[in-house]
Short mmCIF file of C-alpha atoms in Angstrom, two decimals:
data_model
loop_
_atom_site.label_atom_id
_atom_site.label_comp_id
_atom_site.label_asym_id
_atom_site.label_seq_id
_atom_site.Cartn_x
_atom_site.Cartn_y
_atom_site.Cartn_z
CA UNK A 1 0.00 0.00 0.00
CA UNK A 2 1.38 3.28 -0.83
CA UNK A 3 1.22 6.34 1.92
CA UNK A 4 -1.90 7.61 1.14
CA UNK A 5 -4.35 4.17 0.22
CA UNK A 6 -3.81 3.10 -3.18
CA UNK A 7 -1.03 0.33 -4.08
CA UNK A 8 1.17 0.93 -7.07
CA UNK A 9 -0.13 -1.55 -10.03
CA UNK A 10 2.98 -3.87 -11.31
CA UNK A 11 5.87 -1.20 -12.26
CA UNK A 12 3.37 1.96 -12.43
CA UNK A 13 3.91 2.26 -15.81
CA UNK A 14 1.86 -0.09 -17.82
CA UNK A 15 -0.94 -2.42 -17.98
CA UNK A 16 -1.37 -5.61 -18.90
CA UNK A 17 -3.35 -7.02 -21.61
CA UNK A 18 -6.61 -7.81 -20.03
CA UNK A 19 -5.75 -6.53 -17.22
CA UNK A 20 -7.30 -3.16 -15.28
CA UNK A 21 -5.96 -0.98 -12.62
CA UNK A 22 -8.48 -1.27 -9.61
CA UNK A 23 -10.19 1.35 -7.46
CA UNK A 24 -7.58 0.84 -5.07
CA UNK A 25 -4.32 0.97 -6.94
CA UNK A 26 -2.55 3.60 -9.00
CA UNK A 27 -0.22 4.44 -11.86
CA UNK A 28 2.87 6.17 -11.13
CA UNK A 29 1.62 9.62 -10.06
CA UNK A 30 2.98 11.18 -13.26
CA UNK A 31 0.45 9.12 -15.30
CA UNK A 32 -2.23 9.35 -12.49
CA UNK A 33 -2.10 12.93 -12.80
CA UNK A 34 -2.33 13.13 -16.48
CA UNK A 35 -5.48 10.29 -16.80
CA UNK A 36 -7.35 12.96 -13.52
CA UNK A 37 -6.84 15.48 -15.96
CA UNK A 38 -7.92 13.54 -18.65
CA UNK A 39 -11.26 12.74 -17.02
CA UNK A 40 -11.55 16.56 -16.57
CA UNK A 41 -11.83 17.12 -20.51
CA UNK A 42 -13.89 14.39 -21.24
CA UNK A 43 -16.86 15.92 -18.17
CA UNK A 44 -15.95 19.18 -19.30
CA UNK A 45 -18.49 19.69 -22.50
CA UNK A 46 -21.20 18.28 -20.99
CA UNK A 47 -21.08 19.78 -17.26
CA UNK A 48 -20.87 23.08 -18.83
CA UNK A 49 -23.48 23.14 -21.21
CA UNK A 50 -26.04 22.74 -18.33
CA UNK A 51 -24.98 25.88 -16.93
CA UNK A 52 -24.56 27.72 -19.94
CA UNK A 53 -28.46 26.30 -21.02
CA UNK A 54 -29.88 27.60 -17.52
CA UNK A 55 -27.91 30.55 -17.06
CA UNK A 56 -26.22 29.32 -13.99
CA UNK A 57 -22.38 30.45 -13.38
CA UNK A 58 -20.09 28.15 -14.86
CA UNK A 59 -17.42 28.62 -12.39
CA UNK A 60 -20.28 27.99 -9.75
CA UNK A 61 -21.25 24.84 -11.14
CA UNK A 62 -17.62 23.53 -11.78
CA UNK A 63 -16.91 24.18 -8.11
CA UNK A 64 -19.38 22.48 -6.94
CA UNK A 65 -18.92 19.54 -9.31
CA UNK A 66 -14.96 19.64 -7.61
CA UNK A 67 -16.64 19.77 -4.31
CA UNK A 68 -19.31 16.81 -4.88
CA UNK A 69 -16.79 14.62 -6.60
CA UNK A 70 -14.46 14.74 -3.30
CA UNK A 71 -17.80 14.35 -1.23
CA UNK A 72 -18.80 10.96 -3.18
CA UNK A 73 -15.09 9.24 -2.99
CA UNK A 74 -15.23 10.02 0.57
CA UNK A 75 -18.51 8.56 0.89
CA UNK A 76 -18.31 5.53 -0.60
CA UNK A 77 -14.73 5.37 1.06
CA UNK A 78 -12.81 4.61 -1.87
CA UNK A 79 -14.30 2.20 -3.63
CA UNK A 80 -16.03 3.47 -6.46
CA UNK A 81 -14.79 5.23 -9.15
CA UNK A 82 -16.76 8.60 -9.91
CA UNK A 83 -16.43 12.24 -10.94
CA UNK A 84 -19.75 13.97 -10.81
CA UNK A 85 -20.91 16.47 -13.33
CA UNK A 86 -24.32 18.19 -13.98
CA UNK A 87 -27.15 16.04 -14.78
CA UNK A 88 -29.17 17.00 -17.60
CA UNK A 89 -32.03 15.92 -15.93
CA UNK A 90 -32.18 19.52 -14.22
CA UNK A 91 -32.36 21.47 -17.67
CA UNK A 92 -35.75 21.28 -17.79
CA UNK A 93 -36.97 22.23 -14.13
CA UNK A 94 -34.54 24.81 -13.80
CA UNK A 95 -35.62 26.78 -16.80
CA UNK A 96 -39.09 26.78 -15.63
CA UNK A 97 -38.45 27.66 -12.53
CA UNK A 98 -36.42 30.33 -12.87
CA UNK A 99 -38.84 31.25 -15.86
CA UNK A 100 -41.42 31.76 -12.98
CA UNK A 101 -39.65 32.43 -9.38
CA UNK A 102 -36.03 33.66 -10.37
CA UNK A 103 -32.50 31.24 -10.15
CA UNK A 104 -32.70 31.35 -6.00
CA UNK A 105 -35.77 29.51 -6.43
CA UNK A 106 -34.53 26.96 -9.07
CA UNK A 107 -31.77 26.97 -6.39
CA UNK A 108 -33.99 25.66 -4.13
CA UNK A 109 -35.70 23.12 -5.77
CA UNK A 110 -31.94 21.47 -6.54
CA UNK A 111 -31.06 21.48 -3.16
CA UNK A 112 -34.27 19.38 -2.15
CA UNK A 113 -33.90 17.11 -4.54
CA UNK A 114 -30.49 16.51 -3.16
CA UNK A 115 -31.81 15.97 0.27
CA UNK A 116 -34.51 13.04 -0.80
CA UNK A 117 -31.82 11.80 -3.16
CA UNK A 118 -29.45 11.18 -0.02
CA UNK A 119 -33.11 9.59 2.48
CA UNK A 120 -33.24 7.66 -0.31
CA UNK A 121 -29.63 6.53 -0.09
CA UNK A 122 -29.53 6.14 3.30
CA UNK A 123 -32.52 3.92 2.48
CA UNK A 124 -31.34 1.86 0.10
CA UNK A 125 -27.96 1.50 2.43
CA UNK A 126 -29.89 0.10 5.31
CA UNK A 127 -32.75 -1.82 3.59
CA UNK A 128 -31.29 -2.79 0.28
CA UNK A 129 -31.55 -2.20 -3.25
CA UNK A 130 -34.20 -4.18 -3.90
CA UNK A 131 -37.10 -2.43 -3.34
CA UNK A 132 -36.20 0.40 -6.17
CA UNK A 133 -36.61 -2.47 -8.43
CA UNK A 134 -40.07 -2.74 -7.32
CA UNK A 135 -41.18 0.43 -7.12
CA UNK A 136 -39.34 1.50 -10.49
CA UNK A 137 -39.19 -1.33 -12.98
CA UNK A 138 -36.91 -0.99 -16.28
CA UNK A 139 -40.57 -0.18 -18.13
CA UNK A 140 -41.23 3.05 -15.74
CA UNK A 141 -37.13 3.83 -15.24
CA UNK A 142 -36.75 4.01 -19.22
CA UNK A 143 -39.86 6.04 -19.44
CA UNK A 144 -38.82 8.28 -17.56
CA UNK A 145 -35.32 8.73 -19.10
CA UNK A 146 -36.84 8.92 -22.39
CA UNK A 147 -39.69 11.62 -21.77
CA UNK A 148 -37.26 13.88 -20.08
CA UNK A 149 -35.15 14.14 -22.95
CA UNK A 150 -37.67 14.36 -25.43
CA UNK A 151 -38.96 16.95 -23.28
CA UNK A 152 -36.11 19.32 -24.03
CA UNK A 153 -36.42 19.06 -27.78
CA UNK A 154 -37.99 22.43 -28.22
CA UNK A 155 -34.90 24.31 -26.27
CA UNK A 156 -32.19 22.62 -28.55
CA UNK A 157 -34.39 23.87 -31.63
CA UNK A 158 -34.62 27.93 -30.09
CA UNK A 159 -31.08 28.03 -29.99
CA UNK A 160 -30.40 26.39 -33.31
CA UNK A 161 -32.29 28.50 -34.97
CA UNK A 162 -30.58 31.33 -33.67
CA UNK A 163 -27.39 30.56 -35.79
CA UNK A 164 -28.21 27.53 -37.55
CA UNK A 165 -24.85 27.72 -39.76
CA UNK A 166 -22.86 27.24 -36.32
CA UNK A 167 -25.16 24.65 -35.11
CA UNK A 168 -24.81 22.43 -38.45
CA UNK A 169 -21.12 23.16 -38.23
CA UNK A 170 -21.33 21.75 -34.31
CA UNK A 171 -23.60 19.05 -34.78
CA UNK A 172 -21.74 17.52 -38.03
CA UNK A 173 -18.33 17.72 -36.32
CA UNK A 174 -19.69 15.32 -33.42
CA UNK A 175 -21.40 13.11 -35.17
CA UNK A 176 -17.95 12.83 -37.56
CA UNK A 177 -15.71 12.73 -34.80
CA UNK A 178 -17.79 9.75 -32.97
CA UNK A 179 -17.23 7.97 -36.10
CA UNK A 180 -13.57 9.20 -37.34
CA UNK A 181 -11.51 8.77 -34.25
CA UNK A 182 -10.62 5.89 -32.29
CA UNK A 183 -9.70 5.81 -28.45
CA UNK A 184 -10.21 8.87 -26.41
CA UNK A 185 -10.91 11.29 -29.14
CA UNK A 186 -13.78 9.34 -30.54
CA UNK A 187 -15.09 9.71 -27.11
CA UNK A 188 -15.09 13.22 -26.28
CA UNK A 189 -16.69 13.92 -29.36
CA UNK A 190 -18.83 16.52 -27.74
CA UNK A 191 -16.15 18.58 -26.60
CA UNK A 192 -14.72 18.45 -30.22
CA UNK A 193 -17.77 19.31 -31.96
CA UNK A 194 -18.42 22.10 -29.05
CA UNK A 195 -14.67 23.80 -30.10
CA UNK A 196 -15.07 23.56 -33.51
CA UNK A 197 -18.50 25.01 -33.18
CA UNK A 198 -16.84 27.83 -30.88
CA UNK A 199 -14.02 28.59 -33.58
CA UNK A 200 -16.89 28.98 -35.95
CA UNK A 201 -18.65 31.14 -34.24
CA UNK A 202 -15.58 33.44 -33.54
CA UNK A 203 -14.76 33.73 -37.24
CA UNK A 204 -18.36 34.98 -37.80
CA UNK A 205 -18.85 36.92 -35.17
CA UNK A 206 -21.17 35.76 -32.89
CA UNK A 207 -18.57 35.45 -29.59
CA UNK A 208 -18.75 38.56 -27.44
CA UNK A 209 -15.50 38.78 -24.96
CA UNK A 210 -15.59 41.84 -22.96
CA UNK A 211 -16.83 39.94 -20.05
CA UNK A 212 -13.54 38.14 -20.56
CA UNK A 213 -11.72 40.67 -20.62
CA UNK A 214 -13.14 42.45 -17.34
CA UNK A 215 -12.72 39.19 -15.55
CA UNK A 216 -9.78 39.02 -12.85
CA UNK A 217 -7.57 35.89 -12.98
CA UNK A 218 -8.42 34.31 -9.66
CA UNK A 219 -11.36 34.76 -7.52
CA UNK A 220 -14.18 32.91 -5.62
CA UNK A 221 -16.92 32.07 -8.18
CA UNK A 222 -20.51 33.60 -8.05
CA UNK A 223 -22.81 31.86 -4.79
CA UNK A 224 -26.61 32.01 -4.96
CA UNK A 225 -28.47 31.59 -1.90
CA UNK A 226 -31.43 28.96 -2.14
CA UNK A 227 -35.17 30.15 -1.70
CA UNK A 228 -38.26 28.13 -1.62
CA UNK A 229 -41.64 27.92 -3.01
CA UNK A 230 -43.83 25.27 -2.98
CA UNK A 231 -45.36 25.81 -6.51
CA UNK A 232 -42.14 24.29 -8.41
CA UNK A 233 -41.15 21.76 -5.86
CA UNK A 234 -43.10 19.18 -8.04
CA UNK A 235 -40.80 20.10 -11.19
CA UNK A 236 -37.71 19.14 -9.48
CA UNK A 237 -39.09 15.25 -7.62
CA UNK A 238 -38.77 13.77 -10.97
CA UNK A 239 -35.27 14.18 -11.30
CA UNK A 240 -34.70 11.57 -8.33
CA UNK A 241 -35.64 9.22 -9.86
CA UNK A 242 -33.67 9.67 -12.85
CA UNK A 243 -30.41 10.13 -10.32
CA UNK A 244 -31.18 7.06 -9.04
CA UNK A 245 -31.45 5.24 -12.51
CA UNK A 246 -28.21 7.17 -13.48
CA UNK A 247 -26.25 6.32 -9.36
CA UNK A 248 -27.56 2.44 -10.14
CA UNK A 249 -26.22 1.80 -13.75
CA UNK A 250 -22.84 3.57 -12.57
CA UNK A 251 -22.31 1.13 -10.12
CA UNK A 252 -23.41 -1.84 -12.16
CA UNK A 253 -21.54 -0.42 -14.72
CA UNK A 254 -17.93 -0.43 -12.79
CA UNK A 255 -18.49 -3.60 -11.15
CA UNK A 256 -18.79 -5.39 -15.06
CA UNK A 257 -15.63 -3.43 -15.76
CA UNK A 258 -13.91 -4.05 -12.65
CA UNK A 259 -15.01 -7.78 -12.34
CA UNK A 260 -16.03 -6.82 -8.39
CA UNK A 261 -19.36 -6.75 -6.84
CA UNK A 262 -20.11 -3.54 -5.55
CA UNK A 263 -23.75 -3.52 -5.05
CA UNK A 264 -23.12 -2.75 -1.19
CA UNK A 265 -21.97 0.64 -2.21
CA UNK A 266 -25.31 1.32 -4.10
CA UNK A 267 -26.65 2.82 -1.08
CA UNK A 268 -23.52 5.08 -0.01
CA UNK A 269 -23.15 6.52 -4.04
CA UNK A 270 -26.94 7.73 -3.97
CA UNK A 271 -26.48 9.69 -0.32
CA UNK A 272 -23.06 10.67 -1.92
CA UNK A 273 -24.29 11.96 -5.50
CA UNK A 274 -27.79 13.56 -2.66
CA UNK A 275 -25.45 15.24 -0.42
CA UNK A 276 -23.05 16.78 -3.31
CA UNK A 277 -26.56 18.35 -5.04
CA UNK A 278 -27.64 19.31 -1.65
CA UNK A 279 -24.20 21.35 -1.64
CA UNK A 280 -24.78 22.85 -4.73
CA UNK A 281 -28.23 23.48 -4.20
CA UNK A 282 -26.57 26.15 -1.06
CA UNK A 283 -24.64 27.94 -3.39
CA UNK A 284 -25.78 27.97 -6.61
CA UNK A 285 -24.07 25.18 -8.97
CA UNK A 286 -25.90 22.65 -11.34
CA UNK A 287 -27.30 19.24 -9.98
CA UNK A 288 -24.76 16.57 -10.00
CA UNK A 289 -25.04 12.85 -11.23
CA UNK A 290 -22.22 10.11 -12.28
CA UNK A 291 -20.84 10.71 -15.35
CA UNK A 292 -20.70 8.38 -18.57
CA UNK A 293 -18.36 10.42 -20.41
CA UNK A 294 -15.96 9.12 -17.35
CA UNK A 295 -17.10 5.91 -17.67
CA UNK A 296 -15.63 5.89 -21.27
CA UNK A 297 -12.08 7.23 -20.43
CA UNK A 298 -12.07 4.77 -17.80
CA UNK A 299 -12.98 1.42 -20.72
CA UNK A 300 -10.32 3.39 -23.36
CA UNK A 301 -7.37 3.29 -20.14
CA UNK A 302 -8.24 0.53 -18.47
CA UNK A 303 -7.71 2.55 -15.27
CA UNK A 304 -10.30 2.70 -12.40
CA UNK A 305 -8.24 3.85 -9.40
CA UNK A 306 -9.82 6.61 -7.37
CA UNK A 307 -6.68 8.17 -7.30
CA UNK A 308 -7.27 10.01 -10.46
CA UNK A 309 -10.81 10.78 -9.44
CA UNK A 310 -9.16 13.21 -6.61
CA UNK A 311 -7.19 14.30 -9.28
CA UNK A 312 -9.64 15.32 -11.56
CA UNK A 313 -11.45 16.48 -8.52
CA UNK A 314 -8.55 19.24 -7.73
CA UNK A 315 -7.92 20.28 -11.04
CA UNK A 316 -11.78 21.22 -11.49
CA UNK A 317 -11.68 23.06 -8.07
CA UNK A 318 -8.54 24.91 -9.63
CA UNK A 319 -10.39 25.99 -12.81
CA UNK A 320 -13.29 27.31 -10.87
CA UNK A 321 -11.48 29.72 -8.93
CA UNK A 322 -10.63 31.67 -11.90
CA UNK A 323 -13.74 34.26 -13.32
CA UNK A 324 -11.83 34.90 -16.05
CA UNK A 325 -11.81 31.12 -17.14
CA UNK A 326 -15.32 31.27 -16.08
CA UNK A 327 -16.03 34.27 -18.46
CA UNK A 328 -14.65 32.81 -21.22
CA UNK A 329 -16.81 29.36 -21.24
CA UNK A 330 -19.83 31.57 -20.89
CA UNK A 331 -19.29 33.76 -24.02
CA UNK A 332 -20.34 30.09 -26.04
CA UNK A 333 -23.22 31.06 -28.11
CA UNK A 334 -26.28 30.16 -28.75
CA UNK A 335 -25.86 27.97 -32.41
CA UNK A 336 -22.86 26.29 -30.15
CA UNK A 337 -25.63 25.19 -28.10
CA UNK A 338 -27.90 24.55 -30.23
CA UNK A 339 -26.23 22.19 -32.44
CA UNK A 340 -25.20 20.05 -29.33
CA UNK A 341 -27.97 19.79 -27.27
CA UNK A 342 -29.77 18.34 -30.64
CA UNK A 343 -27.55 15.28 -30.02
CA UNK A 344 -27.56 15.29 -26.54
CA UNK A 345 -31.38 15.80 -25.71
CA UNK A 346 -31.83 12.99 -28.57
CA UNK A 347 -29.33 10.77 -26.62
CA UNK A 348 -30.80 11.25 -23.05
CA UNK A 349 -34.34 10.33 -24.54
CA UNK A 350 -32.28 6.91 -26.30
CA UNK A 351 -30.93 5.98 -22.78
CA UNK A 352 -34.54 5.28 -22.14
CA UNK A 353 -35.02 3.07 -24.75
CA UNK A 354 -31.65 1.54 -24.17
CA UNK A 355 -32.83 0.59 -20.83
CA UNK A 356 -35.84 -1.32 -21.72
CA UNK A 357 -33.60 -3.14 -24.26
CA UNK A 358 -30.77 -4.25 -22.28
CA UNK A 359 -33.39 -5.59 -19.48
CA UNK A 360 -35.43 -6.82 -22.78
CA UNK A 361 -38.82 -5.05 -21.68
CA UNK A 362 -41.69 -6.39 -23.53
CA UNK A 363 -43.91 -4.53 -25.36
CA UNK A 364 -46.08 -7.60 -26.18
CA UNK A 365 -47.45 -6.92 -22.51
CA UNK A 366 -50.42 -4.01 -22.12
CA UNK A 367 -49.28 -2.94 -19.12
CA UNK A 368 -46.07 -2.48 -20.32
CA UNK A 369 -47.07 -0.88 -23.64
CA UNK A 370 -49.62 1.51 -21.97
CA UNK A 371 -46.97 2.45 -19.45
CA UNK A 372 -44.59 4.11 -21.89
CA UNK A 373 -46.92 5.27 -23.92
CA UNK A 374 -49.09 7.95 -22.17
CA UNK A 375 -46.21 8.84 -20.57
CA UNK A 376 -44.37 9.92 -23.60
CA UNK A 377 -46.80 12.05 -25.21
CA UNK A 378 -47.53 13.87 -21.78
CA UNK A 379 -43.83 14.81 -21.72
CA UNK A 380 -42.91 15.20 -25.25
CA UNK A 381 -46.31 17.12 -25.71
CA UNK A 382 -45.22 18.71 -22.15
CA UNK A 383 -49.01 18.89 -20.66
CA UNK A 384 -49.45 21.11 -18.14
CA UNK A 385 -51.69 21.04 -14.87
CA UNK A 386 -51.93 23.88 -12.75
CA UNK A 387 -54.03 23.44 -9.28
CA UNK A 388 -54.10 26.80 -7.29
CA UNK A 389 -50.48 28.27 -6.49
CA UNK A 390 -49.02 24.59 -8.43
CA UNK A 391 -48.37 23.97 -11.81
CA UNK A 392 -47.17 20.80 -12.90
CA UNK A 393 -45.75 20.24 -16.10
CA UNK A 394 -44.43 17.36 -18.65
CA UNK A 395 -42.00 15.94 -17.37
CA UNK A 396 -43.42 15.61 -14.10
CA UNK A 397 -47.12 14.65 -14.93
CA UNK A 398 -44.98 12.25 -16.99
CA UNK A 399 -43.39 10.73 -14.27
CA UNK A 400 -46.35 10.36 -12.17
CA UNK A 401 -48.29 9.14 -15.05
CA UNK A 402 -45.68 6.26 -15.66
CA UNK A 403 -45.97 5.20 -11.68
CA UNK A 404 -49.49 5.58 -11.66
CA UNK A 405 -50.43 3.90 -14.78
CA UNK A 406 -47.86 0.80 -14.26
CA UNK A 407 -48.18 -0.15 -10.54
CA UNK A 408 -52.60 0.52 -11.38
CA UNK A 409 -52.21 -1.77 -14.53
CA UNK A 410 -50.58 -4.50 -13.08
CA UNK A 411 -52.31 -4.76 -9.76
CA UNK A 412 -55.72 -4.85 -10.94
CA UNK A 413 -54.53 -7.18 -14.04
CA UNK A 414 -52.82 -9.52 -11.44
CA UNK A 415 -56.17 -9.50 -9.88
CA UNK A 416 -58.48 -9.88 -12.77
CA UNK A 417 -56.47 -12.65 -14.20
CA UNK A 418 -55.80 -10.49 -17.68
CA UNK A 419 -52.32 -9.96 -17.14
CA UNK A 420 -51.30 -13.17 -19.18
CA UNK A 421 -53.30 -12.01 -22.01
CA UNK A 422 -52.00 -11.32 -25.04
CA UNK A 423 -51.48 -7.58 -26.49
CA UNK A 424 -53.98 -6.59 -29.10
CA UNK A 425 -52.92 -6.94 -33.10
CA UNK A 426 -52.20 -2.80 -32.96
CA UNK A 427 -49.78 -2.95 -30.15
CA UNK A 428 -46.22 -3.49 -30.68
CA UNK A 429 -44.94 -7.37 -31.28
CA UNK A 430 -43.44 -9.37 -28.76
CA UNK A 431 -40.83 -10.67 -31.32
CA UNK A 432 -41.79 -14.08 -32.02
CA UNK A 433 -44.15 -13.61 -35.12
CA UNK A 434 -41.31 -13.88 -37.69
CA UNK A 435 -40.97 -17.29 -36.34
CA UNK A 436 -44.48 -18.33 -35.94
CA UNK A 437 -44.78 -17.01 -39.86
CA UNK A 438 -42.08 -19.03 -40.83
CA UNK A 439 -43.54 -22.68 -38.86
CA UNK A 440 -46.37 -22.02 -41.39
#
């Protein structure tokens, strides 16, 4: 064991075919150092375009990504591999509050959803995982996924059009570079597409620095104080469950990379990822959920120690105390935006779907069927209730509507006896009538 917890893998200098560097080794610190900094870029196009979408402070939100990235190593002691940048899932109930209320209010709605993110957490730690799987089935969790995506559609299209040359030139360089490049480049192809977009931009004039230029070197970043009101609370619940779809498949997703089981740390990452959006929900930054862009530099190197996690973790905290670094992320314009959020919001809503594939949800089945359905249009349609001082809108009548409609179907289908029969001819098939046409 080295001084400070991790062992040195074999020399510190290689790996091994087939072999991985585990949560509790390292590299030489040379290399350690440079893969932290690595995970940095490859969070770094992502995380930012939340606050650049919302109109948060940059700095504000990288800080407190630094921050909740120490917070979650320390929680789960180690063991798991994380950094944790802003979930998209917040886009959406941030705009509309602060639409309606102001930022301190969207403020506030972030930090409580990071307090029932960590009672949830401290749930699951006690009790066990198990019950999430009963209360939110791959059906309802890829619902969910899907319709908050979708959801955002109509953002990514107002700041396309705003510069829709820019946004092509944005868009087509990610999708090229995802395609072109193998390795580490192919993977932080939104980061590409995002400075090719910016360059673009520049040479036709749509950048404005003189923010950038007013901004001193070094300084604290910009804290906003929380506030609360009741009448967008119900925007902001949604989003824990999509955390805890997001704080799940991280840790399953490690533990097939890793070859450990770390389902005993399922409970610690969900208080960890609740109590570092709790944190930024005091001072202003951006939600914060596990990262798949890290996730991806981690399957390219082969390296999973936590090591370069606090790396990554100090370097961000380094780049946030600087406004003028700050300034100079939020002169990105509008087609920049625009072009990548098309992918991005398209991807989020394709999560969904990728869910119910890899757990092979079946669509044959009316309760299943019904369940994504409603939901879908609700969000993507983004009804709106509003019930005295409340207003609820798509994404979370969405939500609600995929509980209610799911755990309603099946109990009363168990109980009727109709849940083993079949679909009608209009829903979608259950994949077996290419055989059953070729028996006859």
């Amino acid at each position: 064991m080295s001084a400070i917890g991790w062992r040195v893998h074999g020399d510190g200098k290689r790996v091994a075919p087939g072999d991985v560097v585990d949560p509790g080794e390292r590299l030489s610190w040379p290399r350690t150092i440079g893969i932290g900094m690595q995970h940095v870029v490859a969070m770094f196009g992502a995380t930012f375009l939340v606050p650049l979408i919302t109109g948060f402070s940059p700095a504000t939100t990288l800080f407190f990504s630094a921050v909740g990235t120490a917070v979650f190593l320390l929680v789960t002691r180690n063991r798991l591999p994380s950094y944790l940048g802003s979930s998209f899932a917040f886009i959406a109930p941030i705009g509309a509050a602060t639409a309606s209320q102001g930022q301190s209010v969207a403020v506030g709605g972030i930090l409580v959803t990071g307090l029932v993110l960590a009672a949830v957490g401290l749930v699951v730690h006690l009790a066990g995982a198990r019950w999430i799987d009963v209360v939110m089935p791959p059906i309802v969790t890829g619902t969910i996924v899907a319709l908050i995506g979708l959801n955002l559609a109509p953002t990514a299209w107002s700041n396309f059009e705003q510069a829709p040359v820019t946004a092509l030139v944005t868009l087509a360089t990610t999708i090229l570079v995802t395609v072109l490049f193998k390795g580490i480049l192919g993977r932080l192809s939104i980061l590409v597409g995002v400075i090719v977009g910016y360059v673009v931009a520049v040479l036709r004039g749509e950048v404005d620095f003189s923010a950038v230029r007013d901004a001193a070197w070094l300084g604290l970043p910009e804290f906003v104080a929380p506030s609360f009101d009741v009448a967008v609370l119900g925007l902001f619940v949604p989003v824990v469950l999509v955390l805890i779809a997001e704080n799940v498949g991280h840790v399953k997703s490690v533990a097939a990379m890793t070859g450990q089981n770390l389902d005993g740390l399922t409970g610690r990452a969900l208080l960890a990822d609740g109590v570092a959006t709790t944190l930024a929900g005091v001072g202003g930054g951006s939600g914060t959920t596990t990262y798949a862009e890290n996730i991806g530099v981690m399957a390219a190197t082969r390296v999973y120690s936590t090591a370069a996690y606090w790396v990554a973790a100090a370097t961000a905290l380094v780049l946030s105390l600087s406004p003028k670094f700050g300034a100079l992320v939020a002169t990105i314009p509008a087609g920049v935006l625009g072009g990548a959020t098309t992918l991005l919001y398209g991807m989020i809503g394709i999560l969904g779907a990728r869910i119910w594939v890899q757990n092979r949800v079946d669509f044959s089945d009316p309760v299943n069927l019904t369940t994504a359905a409603v939901p879908l249009v609700v969000g993507i349609a983004n009804f709106t209730w509003v019930a005295g001082d409340l207003t609820f809108e798509g994404i979370a009548l969405g939500t609600a509507a995929a509980l209610a409609i799911y755990h309603a179907m099946r109990t009363i289908s168990r109980w009727r006896g109709t849940s083993e029969e079949p679909a009608s001819p209009a829903s979608a098939p259950g994949g077996d009538e290419h055989a059953v046409h070729d028996a006859h």
